[in-house]
Coordinates of N, CA and C in Angstrom, one line a residue:
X1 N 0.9 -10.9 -3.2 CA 0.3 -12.1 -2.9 C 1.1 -12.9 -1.8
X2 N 2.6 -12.8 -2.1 CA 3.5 -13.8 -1.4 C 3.4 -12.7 -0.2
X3 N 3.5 -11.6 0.2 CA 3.3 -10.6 1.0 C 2.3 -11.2 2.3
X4 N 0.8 -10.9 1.6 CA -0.2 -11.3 2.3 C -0.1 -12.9 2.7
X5 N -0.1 -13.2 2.2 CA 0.0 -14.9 2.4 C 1.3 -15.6 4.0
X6 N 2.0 -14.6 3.8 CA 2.9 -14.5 4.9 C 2.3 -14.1 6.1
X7 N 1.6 -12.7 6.0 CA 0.9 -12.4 6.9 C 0.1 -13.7 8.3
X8 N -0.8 -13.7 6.9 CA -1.8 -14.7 7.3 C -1.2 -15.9 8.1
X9 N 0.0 -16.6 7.7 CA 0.5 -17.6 8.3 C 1.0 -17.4 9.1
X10 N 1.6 -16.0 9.6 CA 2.2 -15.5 10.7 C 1.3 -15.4 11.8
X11 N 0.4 -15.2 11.3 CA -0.9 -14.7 12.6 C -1.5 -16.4 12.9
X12 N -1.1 -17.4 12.4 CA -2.1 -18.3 12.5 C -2.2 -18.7 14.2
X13 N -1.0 -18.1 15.3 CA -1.3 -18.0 16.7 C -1.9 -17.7 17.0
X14 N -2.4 -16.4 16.7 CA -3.5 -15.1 17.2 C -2.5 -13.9 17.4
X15 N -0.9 -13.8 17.0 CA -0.4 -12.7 17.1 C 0.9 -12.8 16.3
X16 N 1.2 -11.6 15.7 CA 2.2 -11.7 14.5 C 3.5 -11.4 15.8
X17 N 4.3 -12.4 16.4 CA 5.1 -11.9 16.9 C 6.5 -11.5 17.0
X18 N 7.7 -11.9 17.9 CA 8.9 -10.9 17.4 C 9.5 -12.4 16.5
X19 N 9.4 -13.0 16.4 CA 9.9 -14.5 15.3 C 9.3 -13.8 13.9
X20 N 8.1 -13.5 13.8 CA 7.6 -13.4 12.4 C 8.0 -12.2 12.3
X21 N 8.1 -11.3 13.4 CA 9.0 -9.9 12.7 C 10.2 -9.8 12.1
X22 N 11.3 -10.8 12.7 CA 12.5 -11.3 12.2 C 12.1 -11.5 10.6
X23 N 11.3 -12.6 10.2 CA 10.9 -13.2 9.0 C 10.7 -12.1 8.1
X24 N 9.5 -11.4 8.3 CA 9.1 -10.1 7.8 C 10.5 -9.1 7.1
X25 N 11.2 -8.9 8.4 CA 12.3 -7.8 8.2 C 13.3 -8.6 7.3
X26 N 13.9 -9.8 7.2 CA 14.8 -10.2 6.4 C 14.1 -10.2 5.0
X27 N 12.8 -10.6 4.5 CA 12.4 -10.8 3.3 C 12.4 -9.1 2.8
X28 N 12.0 -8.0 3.9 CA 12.0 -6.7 3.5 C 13.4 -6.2 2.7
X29 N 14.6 -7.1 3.3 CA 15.7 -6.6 3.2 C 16.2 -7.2 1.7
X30 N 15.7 -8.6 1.5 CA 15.5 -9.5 0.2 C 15.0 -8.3 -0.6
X31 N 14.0 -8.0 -0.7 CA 12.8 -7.4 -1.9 C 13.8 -5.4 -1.8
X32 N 14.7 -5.1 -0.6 CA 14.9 -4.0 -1.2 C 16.3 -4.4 -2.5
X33 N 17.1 -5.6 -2.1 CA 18.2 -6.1 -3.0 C 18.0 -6.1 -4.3
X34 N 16.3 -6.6 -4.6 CA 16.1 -7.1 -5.6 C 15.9 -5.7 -6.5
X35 N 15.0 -4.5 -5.8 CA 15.1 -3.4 -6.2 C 16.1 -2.6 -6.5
X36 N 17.2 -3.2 -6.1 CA 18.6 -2.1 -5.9 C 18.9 -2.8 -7.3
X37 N 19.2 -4.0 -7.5 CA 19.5 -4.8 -8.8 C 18.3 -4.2 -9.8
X38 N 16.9 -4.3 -10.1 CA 16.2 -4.1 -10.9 C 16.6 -1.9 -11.8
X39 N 17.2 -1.1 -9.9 CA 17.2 -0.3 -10.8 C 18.5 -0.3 -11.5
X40 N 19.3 -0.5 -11.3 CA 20.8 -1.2 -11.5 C 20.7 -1.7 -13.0
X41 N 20.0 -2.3 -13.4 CA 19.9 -3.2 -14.3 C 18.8 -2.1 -15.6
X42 N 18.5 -0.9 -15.0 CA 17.5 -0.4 -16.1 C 18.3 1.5 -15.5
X43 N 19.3 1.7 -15.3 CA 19.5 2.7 -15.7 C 20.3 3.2 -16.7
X44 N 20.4 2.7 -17.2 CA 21.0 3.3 -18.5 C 20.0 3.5 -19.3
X45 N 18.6 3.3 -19.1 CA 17.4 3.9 -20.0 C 17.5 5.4 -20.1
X46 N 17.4 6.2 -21.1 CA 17.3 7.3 -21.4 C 16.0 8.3 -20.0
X47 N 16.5 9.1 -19.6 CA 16.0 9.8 -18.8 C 15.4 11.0 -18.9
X48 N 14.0 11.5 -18.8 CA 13.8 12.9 -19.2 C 14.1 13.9 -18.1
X49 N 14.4 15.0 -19.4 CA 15.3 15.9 -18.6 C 14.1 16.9 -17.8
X50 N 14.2 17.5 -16.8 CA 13.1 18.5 -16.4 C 14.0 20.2 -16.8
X51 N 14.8 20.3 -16.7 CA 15.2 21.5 -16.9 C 15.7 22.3 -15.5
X52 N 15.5 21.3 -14.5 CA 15.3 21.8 -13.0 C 16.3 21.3 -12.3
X53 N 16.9 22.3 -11.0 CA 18.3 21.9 -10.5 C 17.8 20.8 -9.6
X54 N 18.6 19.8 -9.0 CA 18.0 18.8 -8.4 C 17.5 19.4 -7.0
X55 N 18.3 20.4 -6.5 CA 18.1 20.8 -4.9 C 16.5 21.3 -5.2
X56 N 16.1 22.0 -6.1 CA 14.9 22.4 -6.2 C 14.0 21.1 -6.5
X57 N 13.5 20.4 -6.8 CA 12.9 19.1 -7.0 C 12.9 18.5 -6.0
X58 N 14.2 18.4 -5.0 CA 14.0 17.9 -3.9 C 13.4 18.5 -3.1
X59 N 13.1 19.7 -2.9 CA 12.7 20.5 -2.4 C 11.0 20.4 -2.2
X60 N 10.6 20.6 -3.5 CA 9.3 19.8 -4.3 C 8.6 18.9 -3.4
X61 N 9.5 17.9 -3.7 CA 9.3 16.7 -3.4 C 9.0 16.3 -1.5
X62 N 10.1 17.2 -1.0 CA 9.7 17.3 0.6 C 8.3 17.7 1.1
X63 N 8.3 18.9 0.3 CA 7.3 19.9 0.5 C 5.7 19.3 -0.1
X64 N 6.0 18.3 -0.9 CA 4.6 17.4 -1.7 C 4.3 16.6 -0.3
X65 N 5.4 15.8 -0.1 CA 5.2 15.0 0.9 C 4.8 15.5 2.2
X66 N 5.3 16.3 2.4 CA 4.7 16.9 4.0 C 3.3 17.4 3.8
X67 N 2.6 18.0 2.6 CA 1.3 18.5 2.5 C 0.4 17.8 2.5
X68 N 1.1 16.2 1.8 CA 0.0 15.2 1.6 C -0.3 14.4 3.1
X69 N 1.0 14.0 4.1 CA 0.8 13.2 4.9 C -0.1 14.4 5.7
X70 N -0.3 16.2 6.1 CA -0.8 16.5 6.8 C -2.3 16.5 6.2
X71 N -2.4 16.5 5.4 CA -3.8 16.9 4.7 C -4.5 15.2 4.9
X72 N -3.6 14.3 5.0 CA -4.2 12.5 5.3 C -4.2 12.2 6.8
X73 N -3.6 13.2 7.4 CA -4.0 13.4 8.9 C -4.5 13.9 9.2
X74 N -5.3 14.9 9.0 CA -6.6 15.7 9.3 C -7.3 14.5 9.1
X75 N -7.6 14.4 7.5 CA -8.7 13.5 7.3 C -9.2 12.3 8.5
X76 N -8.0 11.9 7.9 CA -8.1 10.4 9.4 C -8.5 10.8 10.5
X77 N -8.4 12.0 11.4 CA -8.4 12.1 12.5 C -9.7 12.7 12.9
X78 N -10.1 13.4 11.6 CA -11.8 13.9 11.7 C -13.1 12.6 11.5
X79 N -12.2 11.8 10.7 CA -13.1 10.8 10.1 C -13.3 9.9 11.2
X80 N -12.1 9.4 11.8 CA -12.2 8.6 12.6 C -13.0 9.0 13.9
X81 N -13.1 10.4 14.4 CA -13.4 10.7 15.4 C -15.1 10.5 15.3
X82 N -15.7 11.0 14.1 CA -17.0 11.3 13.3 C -17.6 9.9 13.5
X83 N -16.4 8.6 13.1 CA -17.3 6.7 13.0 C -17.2 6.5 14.3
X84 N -16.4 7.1 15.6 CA -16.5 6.6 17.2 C -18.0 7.8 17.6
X85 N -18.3 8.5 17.1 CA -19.4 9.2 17.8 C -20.7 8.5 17.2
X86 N -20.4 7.9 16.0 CA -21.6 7.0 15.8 C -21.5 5.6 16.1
X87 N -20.4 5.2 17.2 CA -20.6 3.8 17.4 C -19.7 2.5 16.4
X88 N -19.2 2.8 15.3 CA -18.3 2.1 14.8 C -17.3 1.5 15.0
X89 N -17.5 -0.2 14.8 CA -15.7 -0.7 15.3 C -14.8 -0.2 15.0
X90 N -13.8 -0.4 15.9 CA -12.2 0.0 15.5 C -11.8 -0.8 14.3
X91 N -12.2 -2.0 14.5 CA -11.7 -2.6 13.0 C -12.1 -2.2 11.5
X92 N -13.5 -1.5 11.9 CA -14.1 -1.1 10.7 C -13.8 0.7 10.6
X93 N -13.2 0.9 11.2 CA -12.6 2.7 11.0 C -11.3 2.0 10.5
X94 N -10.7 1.1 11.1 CA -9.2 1.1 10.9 C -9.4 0.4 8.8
X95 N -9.6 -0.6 8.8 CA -10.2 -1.4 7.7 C -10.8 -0.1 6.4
X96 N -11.5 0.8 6.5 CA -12.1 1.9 5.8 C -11.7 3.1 6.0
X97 N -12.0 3.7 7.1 CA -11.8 5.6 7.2 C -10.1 5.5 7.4
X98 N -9.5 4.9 8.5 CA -7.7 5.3 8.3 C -7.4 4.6 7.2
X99 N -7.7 3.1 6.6 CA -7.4 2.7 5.0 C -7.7 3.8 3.9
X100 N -8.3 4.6 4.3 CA -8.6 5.3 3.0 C -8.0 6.4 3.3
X101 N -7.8 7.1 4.3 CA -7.1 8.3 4.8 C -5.7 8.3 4.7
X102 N -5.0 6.6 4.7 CA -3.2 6.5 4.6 C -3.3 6.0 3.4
X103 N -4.3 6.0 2.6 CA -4.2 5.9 0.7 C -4.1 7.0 0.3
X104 N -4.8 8.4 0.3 CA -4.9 9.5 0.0 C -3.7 10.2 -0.8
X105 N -2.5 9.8 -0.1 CA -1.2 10.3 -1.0 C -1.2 9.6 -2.0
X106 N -1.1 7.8 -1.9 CA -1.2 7.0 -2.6 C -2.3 7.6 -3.7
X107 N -3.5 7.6 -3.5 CA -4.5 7.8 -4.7 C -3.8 9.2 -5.5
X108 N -3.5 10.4 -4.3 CA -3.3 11.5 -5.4 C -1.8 11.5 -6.2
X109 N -0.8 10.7 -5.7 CA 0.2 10.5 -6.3 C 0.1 9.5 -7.8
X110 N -1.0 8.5 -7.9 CA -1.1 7.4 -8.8 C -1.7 8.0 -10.0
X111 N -2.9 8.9 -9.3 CA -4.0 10.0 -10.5 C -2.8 10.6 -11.2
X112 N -2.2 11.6 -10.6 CA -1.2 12.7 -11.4 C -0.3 11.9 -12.6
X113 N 0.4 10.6 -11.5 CA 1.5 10.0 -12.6 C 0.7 9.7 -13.9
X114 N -0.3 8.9 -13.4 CA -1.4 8.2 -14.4 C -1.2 9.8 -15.7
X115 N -1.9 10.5 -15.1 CA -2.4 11.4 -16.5 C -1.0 11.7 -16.7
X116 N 0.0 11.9 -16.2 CA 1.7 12.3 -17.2 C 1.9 11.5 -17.5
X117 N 1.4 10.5 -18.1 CA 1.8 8.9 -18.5 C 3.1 8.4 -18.0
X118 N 3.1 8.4 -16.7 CA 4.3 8.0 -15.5 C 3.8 6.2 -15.1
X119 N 3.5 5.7 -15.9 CA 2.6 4.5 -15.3 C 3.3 3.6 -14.5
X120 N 4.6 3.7 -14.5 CA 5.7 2.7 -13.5 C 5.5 3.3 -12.2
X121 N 5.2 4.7 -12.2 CA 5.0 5.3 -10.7 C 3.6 5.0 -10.4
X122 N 2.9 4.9 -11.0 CA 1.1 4.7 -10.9 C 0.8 3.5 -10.1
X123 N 1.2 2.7 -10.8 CA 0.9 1.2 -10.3 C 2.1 0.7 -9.1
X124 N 3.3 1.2 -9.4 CA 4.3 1.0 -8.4 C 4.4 1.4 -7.2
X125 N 3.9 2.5 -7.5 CA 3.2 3.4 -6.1 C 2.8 2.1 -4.9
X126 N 1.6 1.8 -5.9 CA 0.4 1.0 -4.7 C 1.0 -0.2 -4.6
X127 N 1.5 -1.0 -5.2 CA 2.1 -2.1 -5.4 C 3.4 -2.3 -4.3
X128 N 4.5 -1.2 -4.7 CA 5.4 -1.3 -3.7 C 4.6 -0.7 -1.9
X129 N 3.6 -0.2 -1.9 CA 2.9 0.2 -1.0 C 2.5 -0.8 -0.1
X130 N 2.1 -1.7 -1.0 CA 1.5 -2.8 0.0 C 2.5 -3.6 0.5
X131 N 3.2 -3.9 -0.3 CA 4.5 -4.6 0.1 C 5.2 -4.4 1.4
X132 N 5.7 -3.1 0.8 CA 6.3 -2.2 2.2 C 5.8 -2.2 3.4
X133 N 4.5 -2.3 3.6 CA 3.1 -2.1 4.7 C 3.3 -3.4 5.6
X134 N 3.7 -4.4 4.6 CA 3.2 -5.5 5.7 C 4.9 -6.0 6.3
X135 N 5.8 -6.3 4.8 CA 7.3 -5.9 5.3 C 7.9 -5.1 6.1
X136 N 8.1 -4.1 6.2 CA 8.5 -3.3 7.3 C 7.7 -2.4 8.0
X137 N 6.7 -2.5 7.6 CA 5.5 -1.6 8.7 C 5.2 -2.4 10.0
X138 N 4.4 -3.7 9.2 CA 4.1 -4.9 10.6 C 5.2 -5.5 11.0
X139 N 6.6 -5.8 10.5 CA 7.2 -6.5 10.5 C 8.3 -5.5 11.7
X140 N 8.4 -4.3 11.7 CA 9.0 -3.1 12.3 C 8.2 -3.2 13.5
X141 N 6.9 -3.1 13.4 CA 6.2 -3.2 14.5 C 6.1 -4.5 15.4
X142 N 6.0 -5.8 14.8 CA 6.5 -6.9 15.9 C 7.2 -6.8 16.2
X143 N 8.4 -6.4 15.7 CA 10.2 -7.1 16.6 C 9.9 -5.4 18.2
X144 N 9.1 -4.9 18.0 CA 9.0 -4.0 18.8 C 8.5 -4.3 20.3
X145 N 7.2 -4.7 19.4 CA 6.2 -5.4 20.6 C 5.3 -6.0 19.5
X146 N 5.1 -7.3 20.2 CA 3.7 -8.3 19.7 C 2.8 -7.7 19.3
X147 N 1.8 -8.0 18.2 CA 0.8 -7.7 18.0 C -0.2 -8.7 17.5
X148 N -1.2 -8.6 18.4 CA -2.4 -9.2 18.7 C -3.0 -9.3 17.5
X149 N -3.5 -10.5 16.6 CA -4.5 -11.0 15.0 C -5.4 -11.5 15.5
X150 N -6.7 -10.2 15.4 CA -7.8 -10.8 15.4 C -8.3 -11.7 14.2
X151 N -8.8 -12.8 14.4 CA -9.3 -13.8 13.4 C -9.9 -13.4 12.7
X152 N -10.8 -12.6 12.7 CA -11.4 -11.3 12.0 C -10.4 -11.0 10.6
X153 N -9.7 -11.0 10.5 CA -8.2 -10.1 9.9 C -8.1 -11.5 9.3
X154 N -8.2 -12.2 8.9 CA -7.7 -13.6 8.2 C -8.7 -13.2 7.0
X155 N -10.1 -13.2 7.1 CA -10.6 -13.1 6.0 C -10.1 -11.3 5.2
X156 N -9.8 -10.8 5.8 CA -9.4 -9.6 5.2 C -8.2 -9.3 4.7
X157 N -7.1 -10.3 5.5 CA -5.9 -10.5 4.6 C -6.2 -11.2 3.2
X158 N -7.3 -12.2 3.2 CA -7.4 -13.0 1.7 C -7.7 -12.2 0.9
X159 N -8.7 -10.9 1.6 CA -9.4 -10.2 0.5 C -8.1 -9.6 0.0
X160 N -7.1 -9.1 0.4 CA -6.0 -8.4 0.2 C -4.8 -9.4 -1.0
X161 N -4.7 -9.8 -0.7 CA -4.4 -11.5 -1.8 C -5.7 -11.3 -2.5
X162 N -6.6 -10.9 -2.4 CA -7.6 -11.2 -4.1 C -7.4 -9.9 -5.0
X163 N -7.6 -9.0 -3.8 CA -7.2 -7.7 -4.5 C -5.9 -7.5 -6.1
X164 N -5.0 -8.0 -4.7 CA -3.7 -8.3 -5.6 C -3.4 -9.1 -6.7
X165 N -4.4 -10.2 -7.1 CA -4.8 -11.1 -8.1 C -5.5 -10.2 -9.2
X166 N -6.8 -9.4 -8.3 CA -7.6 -9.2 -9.1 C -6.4 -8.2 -10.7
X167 N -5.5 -7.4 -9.8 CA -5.0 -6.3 -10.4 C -4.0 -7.4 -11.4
X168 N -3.3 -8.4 -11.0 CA -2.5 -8.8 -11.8 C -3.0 -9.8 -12.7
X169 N -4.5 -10.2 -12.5 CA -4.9 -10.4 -14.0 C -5.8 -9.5 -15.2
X170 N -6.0 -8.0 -14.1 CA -6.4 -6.9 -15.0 C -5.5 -6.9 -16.0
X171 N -4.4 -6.6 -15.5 CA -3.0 -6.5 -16.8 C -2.7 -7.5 -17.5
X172 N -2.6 -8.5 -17.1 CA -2.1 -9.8 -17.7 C -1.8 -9.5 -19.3
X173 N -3.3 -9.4 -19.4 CA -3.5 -9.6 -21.1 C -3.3 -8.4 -22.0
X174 N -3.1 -7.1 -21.4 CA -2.9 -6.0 -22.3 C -1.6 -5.5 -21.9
X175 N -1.2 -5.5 -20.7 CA -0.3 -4.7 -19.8 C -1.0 -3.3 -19.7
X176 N -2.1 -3.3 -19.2 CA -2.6 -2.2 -19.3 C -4.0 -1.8 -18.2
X177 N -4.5 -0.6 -17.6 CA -5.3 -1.0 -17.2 C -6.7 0.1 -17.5
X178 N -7.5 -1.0 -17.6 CA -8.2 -0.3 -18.6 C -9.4 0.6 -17.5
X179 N -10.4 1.4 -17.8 CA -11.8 1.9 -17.1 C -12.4 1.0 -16.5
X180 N -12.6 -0.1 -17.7 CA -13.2 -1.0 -17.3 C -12.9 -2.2 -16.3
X181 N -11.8 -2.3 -16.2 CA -10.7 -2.9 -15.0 C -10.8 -1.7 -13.7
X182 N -11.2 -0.7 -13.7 CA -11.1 -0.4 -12.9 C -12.7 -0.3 -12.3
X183 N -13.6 -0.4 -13.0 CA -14.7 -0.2 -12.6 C -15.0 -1.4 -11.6
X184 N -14.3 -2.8 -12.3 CA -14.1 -3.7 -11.6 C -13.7 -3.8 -10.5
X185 N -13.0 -3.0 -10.2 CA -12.0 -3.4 -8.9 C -12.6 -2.0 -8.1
X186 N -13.2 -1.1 -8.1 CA -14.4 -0.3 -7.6 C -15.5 -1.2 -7.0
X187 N -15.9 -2.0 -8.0 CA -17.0 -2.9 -7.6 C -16.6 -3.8 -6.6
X188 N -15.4 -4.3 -6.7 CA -14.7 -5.2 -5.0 C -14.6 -4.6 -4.2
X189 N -14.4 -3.5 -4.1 CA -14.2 -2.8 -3.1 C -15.3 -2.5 -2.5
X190 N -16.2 -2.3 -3.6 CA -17.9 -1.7 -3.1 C -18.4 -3.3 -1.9
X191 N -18.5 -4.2 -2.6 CA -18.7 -5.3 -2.0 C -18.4 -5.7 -1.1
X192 N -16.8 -5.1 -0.5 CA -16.1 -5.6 0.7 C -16.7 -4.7 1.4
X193 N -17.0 -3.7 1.3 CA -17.4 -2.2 1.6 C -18.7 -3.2 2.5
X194 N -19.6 -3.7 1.9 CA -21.3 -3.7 2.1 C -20.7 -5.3 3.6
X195 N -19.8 -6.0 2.8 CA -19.6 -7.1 4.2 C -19.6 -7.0 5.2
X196 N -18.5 -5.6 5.4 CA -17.7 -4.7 6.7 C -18.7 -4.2 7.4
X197 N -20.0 -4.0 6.6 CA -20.9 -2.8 7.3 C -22.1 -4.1 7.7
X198 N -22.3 -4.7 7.1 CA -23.2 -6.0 7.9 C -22.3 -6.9 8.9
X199 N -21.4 -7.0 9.3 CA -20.2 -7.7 10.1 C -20.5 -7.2 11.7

């Protein structure tokens, strides 16, 4: 929420530029502190064992990640090509087909933890995701060169702050997220879906 909300005030020029990249990058460097403390603070929690040498896991782990970012690069690159032969904004390929195409790791990494009952990785996943995205992704990317906020992007950052509400009062009350919380938050997305395509 405090993420997006930054965003939005940064752009209120019409461009997030190398000042709000400064801002961006120091708060990135705040929230990794706090993580360094948080794990700091919870490792001495008992750990399950895999039975597996680390070099092989890491190994895993390389090899997960390179399969997923190429297999979300195809996607993107077919998809995107597929919404410019039919005439679709850039903002609405970027907003939908590459949003859903740079989720793809995100979704298949959240599903697997989900069913191993990994649920700190599930939700932390997308959570530290967004975070990261606008901290050091946009924030990397202003101190580079300027970047141009279409006004357009103001109501889509809020939807992004609703999103992020919507999820943290799914949990609130159970710590948990239920089908039915998610059907909900299907249905926002459906909705934002129908905006984008009348816009």
């Amino acid at each position: 929420l405090v993420t997006a909300a930054l965003l939005a005030m940064g752009a209120l020029d019409g461009s997030v530029g190398r000042a709000d990249g400064v801002i961006l990058w120091v708060l990135f460097l705040v929230y990794l502190v706090y993580l360094f403390m948080m794990a700091r603070k919870n490792k001495e929690e008992e750990e399950e064992q895999t039975g597996r040498a680390a070099w092989l896991l890491t190994v895993f782990v390389i090899l997960g990640i390179a399969l997923i970012v190429a297999g979300a690069d195809v996607s993107v690159d077919a998809a995107s090509e597929i919404a410019r032969m039919i005439g679709l904004s850039e903002r609405f390929i970027g907003l939908t087909i590459v949003a859903f195409g740079t989720s793809l790791p995100e979704l298949c990494t959240s599903v697997v933890a989900a069913a191993k009952g990994k649920a700190d990785l599930a939700i932390g996943n997308i959570v530290g995701s967004n975070i990261f995205n606008v901290l050091f992704v946009v924030g990397t990317t202003a101190l580079i060169i300027p970047v141009p906020f279409n006004p357009a992007f103001i109501i889509d950052t809020a939807v992004a702050a609703g999103a992020a509400l919507l999820l943290w009062l799914c949990v609130l009350p159970k710590k948990k997220l239920a089908r039915p919380d998610g059907l909900v938050m299907l249905a926002g997305y459906a909705g934002y879906f129908v905006y984008l395509m009348i816009k």
